mmCIF file of C-alpha atoms in Angstrom:
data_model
loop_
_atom_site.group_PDB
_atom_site.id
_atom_site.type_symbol
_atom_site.label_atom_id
_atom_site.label_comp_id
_atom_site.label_asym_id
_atom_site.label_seq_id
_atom_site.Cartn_x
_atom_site.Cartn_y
_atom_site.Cartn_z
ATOM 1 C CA UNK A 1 134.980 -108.866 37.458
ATOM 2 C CA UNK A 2 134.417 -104.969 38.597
ATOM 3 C CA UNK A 3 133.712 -104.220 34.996
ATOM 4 C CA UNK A 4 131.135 -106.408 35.247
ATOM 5 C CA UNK A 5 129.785 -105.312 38.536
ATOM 6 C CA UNK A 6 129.509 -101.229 36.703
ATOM 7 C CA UNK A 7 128.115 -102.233 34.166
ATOM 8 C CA UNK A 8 125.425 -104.129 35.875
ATOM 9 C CA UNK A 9 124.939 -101.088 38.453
ATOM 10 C CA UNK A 10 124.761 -99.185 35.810
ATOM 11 C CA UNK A 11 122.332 -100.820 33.781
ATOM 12 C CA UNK A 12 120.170 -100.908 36.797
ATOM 13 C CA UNK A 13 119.917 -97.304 37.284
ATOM 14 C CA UNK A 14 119.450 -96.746 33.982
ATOM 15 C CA UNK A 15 116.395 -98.891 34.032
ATOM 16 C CA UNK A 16 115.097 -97.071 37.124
ATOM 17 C CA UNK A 17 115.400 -93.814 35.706
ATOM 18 C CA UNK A 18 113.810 -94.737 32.612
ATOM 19 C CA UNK A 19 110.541 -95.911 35.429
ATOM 20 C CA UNK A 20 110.806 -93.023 37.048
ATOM 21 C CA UNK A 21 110.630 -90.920 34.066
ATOM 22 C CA UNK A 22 107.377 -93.332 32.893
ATOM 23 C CA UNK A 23 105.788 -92.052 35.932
ATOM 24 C CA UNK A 24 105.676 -88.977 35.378
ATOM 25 C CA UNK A 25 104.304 -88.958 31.572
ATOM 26 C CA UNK A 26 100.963 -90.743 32.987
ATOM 27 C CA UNK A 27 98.328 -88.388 34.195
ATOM 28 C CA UNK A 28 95.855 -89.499 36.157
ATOM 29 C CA UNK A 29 92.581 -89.323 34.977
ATOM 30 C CA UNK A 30 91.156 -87.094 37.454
ATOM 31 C CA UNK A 31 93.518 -84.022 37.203
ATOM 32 C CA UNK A 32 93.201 -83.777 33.762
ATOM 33 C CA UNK A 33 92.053 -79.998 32.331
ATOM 34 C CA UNK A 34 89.691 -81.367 29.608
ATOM 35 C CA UNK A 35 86.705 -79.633 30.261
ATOM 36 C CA UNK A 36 84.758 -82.677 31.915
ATOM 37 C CA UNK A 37 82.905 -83.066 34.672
ATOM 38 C CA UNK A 38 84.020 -86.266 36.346
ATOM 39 C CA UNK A 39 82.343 -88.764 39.172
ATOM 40 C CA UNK A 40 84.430 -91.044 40.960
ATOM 41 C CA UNK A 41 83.482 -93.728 43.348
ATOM 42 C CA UNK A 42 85.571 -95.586 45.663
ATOM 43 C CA UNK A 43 84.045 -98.414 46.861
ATOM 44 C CA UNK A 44 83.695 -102.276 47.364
ATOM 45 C CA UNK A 45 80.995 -103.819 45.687
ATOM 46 C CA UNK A 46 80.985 -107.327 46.281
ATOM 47 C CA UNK A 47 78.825 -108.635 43.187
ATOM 48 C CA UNK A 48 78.693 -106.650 39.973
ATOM 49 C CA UNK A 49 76.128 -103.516 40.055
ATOM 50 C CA UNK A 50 73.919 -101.929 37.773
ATOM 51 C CA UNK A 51 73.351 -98.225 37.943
ATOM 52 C CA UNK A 52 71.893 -95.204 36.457
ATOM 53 C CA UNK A 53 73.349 -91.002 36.662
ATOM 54 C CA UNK A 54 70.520 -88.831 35.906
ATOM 55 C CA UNK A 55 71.316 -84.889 35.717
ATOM 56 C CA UNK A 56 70.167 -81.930 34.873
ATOM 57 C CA UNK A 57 73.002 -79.346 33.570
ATOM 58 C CA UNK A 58 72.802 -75.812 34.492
ATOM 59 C CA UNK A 59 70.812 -75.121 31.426
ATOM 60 C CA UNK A 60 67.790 -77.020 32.772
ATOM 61 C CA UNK A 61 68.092 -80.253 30.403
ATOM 62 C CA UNK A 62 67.665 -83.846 31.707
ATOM 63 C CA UNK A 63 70.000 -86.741 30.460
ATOM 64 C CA UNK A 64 70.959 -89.469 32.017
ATOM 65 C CA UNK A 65 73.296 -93.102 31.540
ATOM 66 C CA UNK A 66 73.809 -96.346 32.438
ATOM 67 C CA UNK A 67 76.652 -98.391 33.307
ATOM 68 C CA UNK A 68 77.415 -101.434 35.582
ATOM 69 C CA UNK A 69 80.207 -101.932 38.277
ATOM 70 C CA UNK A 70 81.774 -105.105 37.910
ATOM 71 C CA UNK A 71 81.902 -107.222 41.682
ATOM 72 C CA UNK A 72 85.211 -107.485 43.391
ATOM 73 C CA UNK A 73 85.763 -108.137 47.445
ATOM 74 C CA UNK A 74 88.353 -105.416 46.771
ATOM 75 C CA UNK A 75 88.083 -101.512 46.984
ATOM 76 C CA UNK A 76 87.894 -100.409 43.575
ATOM 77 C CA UNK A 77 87.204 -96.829 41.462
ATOM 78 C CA UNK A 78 84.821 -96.482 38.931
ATOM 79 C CA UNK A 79 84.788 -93.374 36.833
ATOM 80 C CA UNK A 80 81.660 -92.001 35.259
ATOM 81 C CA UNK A 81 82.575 -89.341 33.015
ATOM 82 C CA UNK A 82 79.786 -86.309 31.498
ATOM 83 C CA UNK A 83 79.995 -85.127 28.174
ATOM 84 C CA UNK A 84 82.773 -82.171 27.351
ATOM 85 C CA UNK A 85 81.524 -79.448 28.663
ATOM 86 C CA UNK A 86 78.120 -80.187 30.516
ATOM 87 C CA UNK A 87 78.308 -79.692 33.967
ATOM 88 C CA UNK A 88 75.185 -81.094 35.858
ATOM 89 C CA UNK A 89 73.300 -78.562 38.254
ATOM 90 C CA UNK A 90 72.391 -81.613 40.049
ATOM 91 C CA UNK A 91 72.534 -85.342 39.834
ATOM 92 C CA UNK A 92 71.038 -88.616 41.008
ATOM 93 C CA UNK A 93 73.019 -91.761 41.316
ATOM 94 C CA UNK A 94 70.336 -94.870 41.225
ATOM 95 C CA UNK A 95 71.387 -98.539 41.911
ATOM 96 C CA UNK A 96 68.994 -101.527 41.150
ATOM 97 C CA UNK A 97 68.296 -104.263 43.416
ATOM 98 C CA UNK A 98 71.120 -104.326 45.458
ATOM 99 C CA UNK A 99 72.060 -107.552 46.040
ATOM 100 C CA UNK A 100 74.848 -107.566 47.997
ATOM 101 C CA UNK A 101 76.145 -104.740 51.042
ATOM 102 C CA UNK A 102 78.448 -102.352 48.918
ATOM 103 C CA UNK A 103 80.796 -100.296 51.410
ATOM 104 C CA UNK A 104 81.795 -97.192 49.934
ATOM 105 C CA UNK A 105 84.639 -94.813 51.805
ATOM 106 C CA UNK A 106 84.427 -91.672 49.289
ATOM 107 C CA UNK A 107 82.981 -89.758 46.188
ATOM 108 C CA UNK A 108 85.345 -87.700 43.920
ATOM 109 C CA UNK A 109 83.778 -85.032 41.599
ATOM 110 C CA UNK A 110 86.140 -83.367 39.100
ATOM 111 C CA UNK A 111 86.400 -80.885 36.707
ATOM 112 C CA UNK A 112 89.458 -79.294 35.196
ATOM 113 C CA UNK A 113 91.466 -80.306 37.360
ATOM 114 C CA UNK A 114 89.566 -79.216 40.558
ATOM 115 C CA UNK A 115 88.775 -82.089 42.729
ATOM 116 C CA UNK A 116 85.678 -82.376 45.510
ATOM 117 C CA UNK A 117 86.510 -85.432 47.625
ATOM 118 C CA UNK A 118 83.166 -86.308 49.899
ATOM 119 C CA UNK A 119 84.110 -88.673 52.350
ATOM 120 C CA UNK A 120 82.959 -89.713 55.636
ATOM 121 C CA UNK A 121 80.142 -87.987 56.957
ATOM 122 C CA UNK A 122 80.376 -85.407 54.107
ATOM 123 C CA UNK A 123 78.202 -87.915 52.352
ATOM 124 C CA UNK A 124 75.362 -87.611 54.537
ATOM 125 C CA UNK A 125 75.750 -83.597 54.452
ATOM 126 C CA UNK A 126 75.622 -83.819 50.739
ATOM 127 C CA UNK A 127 73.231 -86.395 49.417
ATOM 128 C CA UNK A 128 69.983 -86.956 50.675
ATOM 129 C CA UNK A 129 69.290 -90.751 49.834
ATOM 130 C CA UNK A 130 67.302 -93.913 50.265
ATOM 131 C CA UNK A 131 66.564 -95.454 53.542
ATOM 132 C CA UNK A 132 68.724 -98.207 53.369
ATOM 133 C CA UNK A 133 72.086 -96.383 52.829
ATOM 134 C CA UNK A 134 73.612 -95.788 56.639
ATOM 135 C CA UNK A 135 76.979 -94.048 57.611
ATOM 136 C CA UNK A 136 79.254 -96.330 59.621
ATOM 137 C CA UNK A 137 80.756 -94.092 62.037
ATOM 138 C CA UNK A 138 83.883 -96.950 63.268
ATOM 139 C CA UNK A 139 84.955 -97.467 59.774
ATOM 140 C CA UNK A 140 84.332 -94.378 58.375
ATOM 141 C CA UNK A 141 82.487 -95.188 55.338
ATOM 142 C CA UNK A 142 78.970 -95.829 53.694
ATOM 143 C CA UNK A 143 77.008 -98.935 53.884
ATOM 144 C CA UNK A 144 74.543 -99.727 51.270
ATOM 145 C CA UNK A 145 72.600 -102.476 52.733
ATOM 146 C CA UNK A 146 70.931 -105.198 50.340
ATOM 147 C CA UNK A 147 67.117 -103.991 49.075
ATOM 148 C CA UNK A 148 65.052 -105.310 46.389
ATOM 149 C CA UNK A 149 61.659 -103.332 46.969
ATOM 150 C CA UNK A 150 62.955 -99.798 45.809
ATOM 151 C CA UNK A 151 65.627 -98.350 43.800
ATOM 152 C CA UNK A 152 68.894 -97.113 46.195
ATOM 153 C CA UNK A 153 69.569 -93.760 45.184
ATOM 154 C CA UNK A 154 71.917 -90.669 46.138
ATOM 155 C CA UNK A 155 70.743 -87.526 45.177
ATOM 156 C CA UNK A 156 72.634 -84.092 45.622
ATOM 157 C CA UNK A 157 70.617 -82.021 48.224
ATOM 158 C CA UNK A 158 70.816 -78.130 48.429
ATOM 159 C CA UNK A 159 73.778 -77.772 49.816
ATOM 160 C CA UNK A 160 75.857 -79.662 47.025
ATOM 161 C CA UNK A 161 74.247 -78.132 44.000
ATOM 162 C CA UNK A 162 75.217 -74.270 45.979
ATOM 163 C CA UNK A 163 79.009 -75.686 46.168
ATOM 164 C CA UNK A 164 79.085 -77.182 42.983
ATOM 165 C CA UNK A 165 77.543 -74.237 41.660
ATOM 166 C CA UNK A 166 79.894 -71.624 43.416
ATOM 167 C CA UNK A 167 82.841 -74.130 42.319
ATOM 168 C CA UNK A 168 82.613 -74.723 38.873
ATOM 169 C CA UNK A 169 79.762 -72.355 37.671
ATOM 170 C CA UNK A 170 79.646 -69.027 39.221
#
């Protein structure tokens, strides 16, 4: 019976070991040294959304992409990834016809490893932006209100494009 007890006990922390050691092979995609420029955004969107990154890298060229955010009622990240080795001077981050409020806590911009996390009022510092995108001061996050007549947009102001600049350029 205690034979069988060891080897069961040790079984088990073999098996834990082996997790723990699974841990630490992943890398999470936003510390990785790869030489691209990474946004991430944390946020709840409640039906799926359609958006748009336009940028212009710091060798004055324009290119932008598409992609869509699929709904959840959950906080969720969605990763929008440059090409290697373009790193945008500035950027502008359009959603269409926003049909439902999307609350979003935090941006993440990465490169090599470096992270920028804008959060809380940060956001409004950094991005000048459509009318209908407010700053809830009790929860600590951004509210992007429902709006059919124009495109909702954040756009890096001045102050963004000099840190991003002095960051990952200079």
């Amino acid at each position: 019976m205690k034979i069988a007890v060891l080897s069961i006990f040790f079984c088990a922390l073999l098996s834990c070991n082996q997790k723990a050691n699974n841990k630490k092979e992943q890398t999470p995609i936003m510390t990785l040294k790869d030489s691209v420029f990474r946004i991430a955004i944390d946020g709840v969107f409640k039906s799926s959304q359609d958006f748009k990154l336009s940028f212009i890298d710091v060798n004055g060229l324009e290119s932008s992409f598409s992609g869509t955010i699929k709904g959840n009622h959950k906080l969720q990240r969605k990763i929008v990834e440059f090409p290697k080795k373009v790193l945008p001077s500035t950027f502008k981050l359009k959603f269409e016809n926003v049909a439902d409020s999307i609350f979003i806590p935090k941006y993440t911009l990465a490169y090599n490893g470096d992270k920028l996390i804008i959060k809380d009022t940060a956001v409004v510092v950094y991005f000048n932006r459509s009318k209908n995108i407010l700053y809830d001061e009790n929860n600590k996050q951004i509210i992007v209100l429902p709006y059919f007549k124009a495109d909702t947009y954040f756009e890096t102001n001045i102050e963004l494009r000099n840190r991003l600049y002095n960051r990952y350029i200079k």
